[in-house]
Amino acid sequence: DQQVKQNSPSLSVQEGRISILNCDYTNSMFDYFLWYKKYPAEGPTFLISISSIKDKNEDGRFTVFLNKSAKHLSLHIVPSQPGDSAVYFCAASASQGAQKLVFGQGTRLTINP
Amino acid sequence: DTGVSQNPRHKITKRGQNVTFRCDPISEHNRLYWYRQTLGQGPEFLTYFQNEAQLEKSRLLSDRFSAERPKGSFSTLEIQRTEQGDSAMYLCASSPWATSGGTDTQYFGPGTRLTVL
């Protein structure tokens, strides 16, 4: 049972344009959502998070949007830069208990010059 | 503080051997997690420590896996009688004590890549 899904395995965007990565979840208990960026042979690097009490959180070029009714979140990167090329993982957790992260399968983002 | 560290970074072993990995979390982080990531998938939760207490284990963690966090500082993950299916990236993450009603971000180490021949 895949509780967090990233339906696009890959995405290619031109440098300077907006990159939009999407994520869907099914578990209503999730109330905290995060995006991580991962390069090969490295651990995930935290990018940005959002609590379920908000619908938007912005940090520099990165903005995360949360639509609780649709159980959908998205990460916007603008403008996209070549260094943004990596695999992006969406993750979700519930504030009760262990707060373990449930990850999506990842989306490989490629920024073309 | 240099973040979460893991050793070794790579481990190649033969089937049936035992292996042990170490994780040093960010100082003063009370919570420590182990995850496993296989090719093409996101990381999957294995186990969780709050200080020295192991409070939750995934069904993925068979009897051959054991984890410890003595004194609530570093943690070790041991796999006994390794199998080829154990080949994966083993990731450790830590987070501070969650504020009342809140959730804190987990910060990951670089991982240990295990290859079982």
GROMACS .gro file of C-alpha atoms in nm:
model
  230
    1ASP     CA    1   0.000   0.000   0.000
    2GLN     CA    2   0.176   0.311  -0.129
    3GLN     CA    3   0.066   0.587   0.108
    4VAL     CA    4   0.274   0.854  -0.063
    5LYS     CA    5   0.295   0.863  -0.441
    6GLN     CA    6   0.499   1.059  -0.688
    7ASN     CA    7   0.351   0.964  -1.021
    8SER     CA    8   0.614   1.126  -1.240
    9PRO     CA    9   0.941   0.929  -1.238
   10SER     CA   10   1.117   1.206  -1.428
   11LEU     CA   11   1.080   1.569  -1.531
   12SER     CA   12   1.287   1.780  -1.767
   13VAL     CA   13   1.279   2.161  -1.745
   14GLN     CA   14   1.470   2.437  -1.916
   15GLU     CA   15   1.701   2.650  -1.706
   16GLY     CA   16   1.526   2.961  -1.578
   17ARG     CA   17   1.177   2.816  -1.608
   18ILE     CA   18   0.957   2.683  -1.327
   19SER     CA   19   0.984   2.323  -1.211
   20ILE     CA   20   0.671   2.172  -1.054
   21LEU     CA   21   0.694   1.840  -0.874
   22ASN     CA   22   0.380   1.671  -0.750
   23CYS     CA   23   0.298   1.432  -0.468
   24ASP     CA   24  -0.023   1.262  -0.351
   25TYR     CA   25  -0.094   1.092  -0.021
   26THR     CA   26  -0.372   0.873   0.112
   27ASN     CA   27  -0.331   0.866   0.491
   28SER     CA   28  -0.543   1.133   0.662
   29MET     CA   29  -0.325   1.108   0.973
   30PHE     CA   30  -0.033   1.273   0.793
   31ASP     CA   31   0.006   1.631   0.914
   32TYR     CA   32   0.362   1.721   0.825
   33PHE     CA   33   0.512   1.708   0.479
   34LEU     CA   34   0.866   1.750   0.357
   35TRP     CA   35   1.065   1.760   0.037
   36TYR     CA   36   1.415   1.617   0.018
   37LYS     CA   37   1.669   1.638  -0.261
   38LYS     CA   38   1.907   1.352  -0.325
   39TYR     CA   39   2.222   1.320  -0.529
   40PRO     CA   40   2.363   0.976  -0.618
   41ALA     CA   41   2.555   0.806  -0.337
   42GLU     CA   42   2.448   1.071  -0.085
   43GLY     CA   43   2.179   1.088   0.181
   44PRO     CA   44   1.863   1.296   0.129
   45THR     CA   45   1.907   1.668   0.193
   46PHE     CA   46   1.617   1.854   0.352
   47LEU     CA   47   1.471   2.128   0.132
   48ILE     CA   48   1.145   2.257   0.272
   49SER     CA   49   0.851   2.144   0.484
   50ILE     CA   50   0.492   2.237   0.552
   51SER     CA   51   0.255   2.168   0.837
   52SER     CA   52  -0.106   2.076   0.769
   53ILE     CA   53  -0.220   2.400   0.931
   54LYS     CA   54  -0.075   2.590   0.636
   55ASP     CA   55  -0.136   2.574   0.263
   56LYS     CA   56   0.185   2.738   0.146
   57ASN     CA   57   0.542   2.773   0.264
   58GLU     CA   58   0.813   2.960   0.080
   59ASP     CA   59   1.190   2.958   0.114
   60GLY     CA   60   1.384   3.142  -0.150
   61ARG     CA   61   1.333   2.974  -0.487
   62PHE     CA   62   1.136   2.689  -0.330
   63THR     CA   63   0.765   2.696  -0.249
   64VAL     CA   64   0.556   2.407  -0.126
   65PHE     CA   65   0.178   2.408  -0.166
   66LEU     CA   66  -0.056   2.179   0.030
   67ASN     CA   67  -0.412   2.097  -0.073
   68LYS     CA   68  -0.552   1.894   0.214
   69SER     CA   69  -0.889   1.826   0.058
   70ALA     CA   70  -0.721   1.673  -0.245
   71LYS     CA   71  -0.442   1.515  -0.037
   72HIS     CA   72  -0.195   1.670  -0.276
   73LEU     CA   73   0.120   1.873  -0.241
   74SER     CA   74   0.356   2.026  -0.489
   75LEU     CA   75   0.702   2.178  -0.491
   76HIS     CA   76   0.770   2.477  -0.714
   77ILE     CA   77   1.125   2.577  -0.799
   78VAL     CA   78   1.166   2.908  -0.975
   79PRO     CA   79   1.386   2.991  -1.148
   80SER     CA   80   1.527   2.644  -1.209
   81GLN     CA   81   1.905   2.614  -1.211
   82PRO     CA   82   2.136   2.336  -1.339
   83GLY     CA   83   2.237   2.257  -0.979
   84ASP     CA   84   1.875   2.164  -0.909
   85SER     CA   85   1.916   1.847  -1.116
   86ALA     CA   86   1.867   1.562  -0.867
   87VAL     CA   87   1.605   1.317  -0.743
   88TYR     CA   88   1.336   1.480  -0.531
   89PHE     CA   89   1.147   1.286  -0.267
   90CYS     CA   90   0.823   1.384  -0.106
   91ALA     CA   91   0.775   1.256   0.252
   92ALA     CA   92   0.495   1.265   0.505
   93SER     CA   93   0.462   1.196   0.875
   94ALA     CA   94   0.204   1.197   1.152
   95SER     CA   95   0.278   1.403   1.463
   96GLN     CA   96   0.176   1.120   1.693
   97GLY     CA   97   0.412   0.841   1.784
   98ALA     CA   98   0.745   0.789   1.612
   99GLN     CA   99   0.689   1.057   1.347
  100LYS     CA  100   0.853   0.822   1.098
  101LEU     CA  101   0.871   0.946   0.743
  102VAL     CA  102   0.683   0.775   0.460
  103PHE     CA  103   0.846   0.854   0.127
  104GLY     CA  104   0.728   0.862  -0.232
  105GLN     CA  105   0.925   0.688  -0.505
  106GLY     CA  106   1.101   1.005  -0.614
  107THR     CA  107   1.106   1.223  -0.926
  108ARG     CA  108   1.427   1.274  -1.119
  109LEU     CA  109   1.450   1.640  -1.219
  110THR     CA  110   1.681   1.739  -1.502
  111ILE     CA  111   1.745   2.107  -1.573
  112ASN     CA  112   1.859   2.167  -1.928
  113PRO     CA  113   2.081   2.467  -2.012
  114ASP     CA  114   2.838   2.043   1.426
  115THR     CA  115   2.897   1.861   1.100
  116GLY     CA  116   2.567   1.681   1.075
  117VAL     CA  117   2.480   1.313   1.083
  118SER     CA  118   2.772   1.083   1.004
  119GLN     CA  119   2.767   0.716   0.906
  120ASN     CA  120   3.041   0.458   0.882
  121PRO     CA  121   3.142   0.280   0.676
  122ARG     CA  122   3.022   0.449   0.358
  123HIS     CA  123   3.049   0.128   0.161
  124LYS     CA  124   3.049  -0.235   0.267
  125ILE     CA  125   3.088  -0.540   0.046
  126THR     CA  126   3.035  -0.874   0.213
  127LYS     CA  127   2.969  -1.234   0.125
  128ARG     CA  128   2.634  -1.395   0.186
  129GLY     CA  129   2.612  -1.536   0.537
  130GLN     CA  130   2.851  -1.288   0.696
  131ASN     CA  131   2.754  -1.043   0.969
  132VAL     CA  132   2.789  -0.668   0.919
  133THR     CA  133   2.757  -0.370   1.153
  134PHE     CA  134   2.698  -0.007   1.063
  135ARG     CA  135   2.741   0.298   1.284
  136CYS     CA  136   2.550   0.626   1.293
  137ASP     CA  137   2.650   0.938   1.486
  138PRO     CA  138   2.355   1.178   1.503
  139ILE     CA  139   2.362   1.553   1.534
  140SER     CA  140   2.456   1.645   1.889
  141GLU     CA  141   2.163   1.674   2.128
  142HIS     CA  142   1.919   1.518   1.885
  143ASN     CA  143   1.705   1.287   2.093
  144ARG     CA  144   1.545   1.100   1.807
  145LEU     CA  145   1.731   0.863   1.575
  146TYR     CA  146   1.591   0.671   1.281
  147TRP     CA  147   1.716   0.400   1.046
  148TYR     CA  148   1.581   0.370   0.692
  149ARG     CA  149   1.665   0.144   0.398
  150GLN     CA  150   1.658   0.249   0.037
  151THR     CA  151   1.668   0.017  -0.263
  152LEU     CA  152   1.714   0.117  -0.625
  153GLY     CA  153   1.428   0.317  -0.767
  154GLN     CA  154   1.243   0.346  -0.437
  155GLY     CA  155   1.217   0.601  -0.163
  156PRO     CA  156   1.367   0.528   0.179
  157GLU     CA  157   1.165   0.290   0.398
  158PHE     CA  158   1.147   0.315   0.776
  159LEU     CA  159   1.323   0.041   0.974
  160THR     CA  160   1.340   0.150   1.337
  161TYR     CA  161   1.327   0.449   1.574
  162PHE     CA  162   1.501   0.543   1.899
  163GLN     CA  163   1.408   0.810   2.145
  164ASN     CA  164   1.724   0.857   2.349
  165GLU     CA  165   1.839   0.499   2.424
  166ALA     CA  166   1.495   0.339   2.397
  167GLN     CA  167   1.401   0.158   2.076
  168LEU     CA  168   1.034   0.249   2.051
  169GLU     CA  169   0.927   0.120   1.712
  170LYS     CA  170   1.040  -0.140   1.461
  171SER     CA  171   0.910  -0.200   1.110
  172ARG     CA  172   0.792  -0.538   0.990
  173LEU     CA  173   1.077  -0.502   0.740
  174LEU     CA  174   1.318  -0.558   1.027
  175SER     CA  175   1.357  -0.934   1.040
  176ASP     CA  176   1.510  -1.127   1.330
  177ARG     CA  177   1.847  -1.101   1.159
  178PHE     CA  178   1.850  -0.725   1.213
  179SER     CA  179   1.925  -0.564   1.547
  180ALA     CA  180   1.982  -0.202   1.639
  181GLU     CA  181   2.112  -0.039   1.952
  182ARG     CA  182   2.166   0.310   2.082
  183PRO     CA  183   2.362   0.280   2.406
  184LYS     CA  184   2.358   0.593   2.622
  185GLY     CA  185   2.137   0.765   2.371
  186SER     CA  186   2.424   0.884   2.153
  187PHE     CA  187   2.551   0.688   1.849
  188SER     CA  188   2.359   0.391   1.711
  189THR     CA  189   2.459   0.064   1.549
  190LEU     CA  190   2.266  -0.153   1.306
  191GLU     CA  191   2.375  -0.513   1.277
  192ILE     CA  192   2.266  -0.760   1.012
  193GLN     CA  193   2.341  -1.123   1.083
  194ARG     CA  194   2.372  -1.393   0.816
  195THR     CA  195   2.340  -1.143   0.534
  196GLU     CA  196   2.138  -1.231   0.225
  197GLN     CA  197   2.158  -1.085  -0.125
  198GLY     CA  198   1.823  -0.918  -0.064
  199ASP     CA  199   1.983  -0.710   0.210
  200SER     CA  200   2.180  -0.516  -0.052
  201ALA     CA  201   2.064  -0.157  -0.019
  202MET     CA  202   2.157   0.188   0.107
  203TYR     CA  203   2.110   0.210   0.485
  204LEU     CA  204   2.031   0.563   0.597
  205CYS     CA  205   2.035   0.714   0.944
  206ALA     CA  206   1.849   1.031   1.039
  207SER     CA  207   1.817   1.233   1.356
  208SER     CA  208   1.584   1.502   1.482
  209PRO     CA  209   1.556   1.709   1.798
  210TRP     CA  210   1.287   1.658   2.057
  211ALA     CA  211   0.965   1.764   1.894
  212THR     CA  212   0.816   2.079   2.042
  213SER     CA  213   0.478   2.041   2.202
  214GLY     CA  214   0.232   1.933   1.937
  215GLY     CA  215   0.484   1.983   1.663
  216THR     CA  216   0.702   1.777   1.434
  217ASP     CA  217   1.070   1.832   1.378
  218THR     CA  218   1.266   1.782   1.060
  219GLN     CA  219   1.478   1.471   1.021
  220TYR     CA  220   1.831   1.524   0.893
  221PHE     CA  221   1.995   1.238   0.710
  222GLY     CA  222   2.347   1.105   0.701
  223PRO     CA  223   2.526   1.007   0.379
  224GLY     CA  224   2.426   0.642   0.414
  225THR     CA  225   2.607   0.310   0.407
  226ARG     CA  226   2.589   0.123   0.077
  227LEU     CA  227   2.577  -0.253   0.145
  228THR     CA  228   2.648  -0.505  -0.129
  229VAL     CA  229   2.601  -0.872  -0.049
  230LEU     CA  230   2.768  -1.106  -0.296
   0.00000   0.00000   0.00000
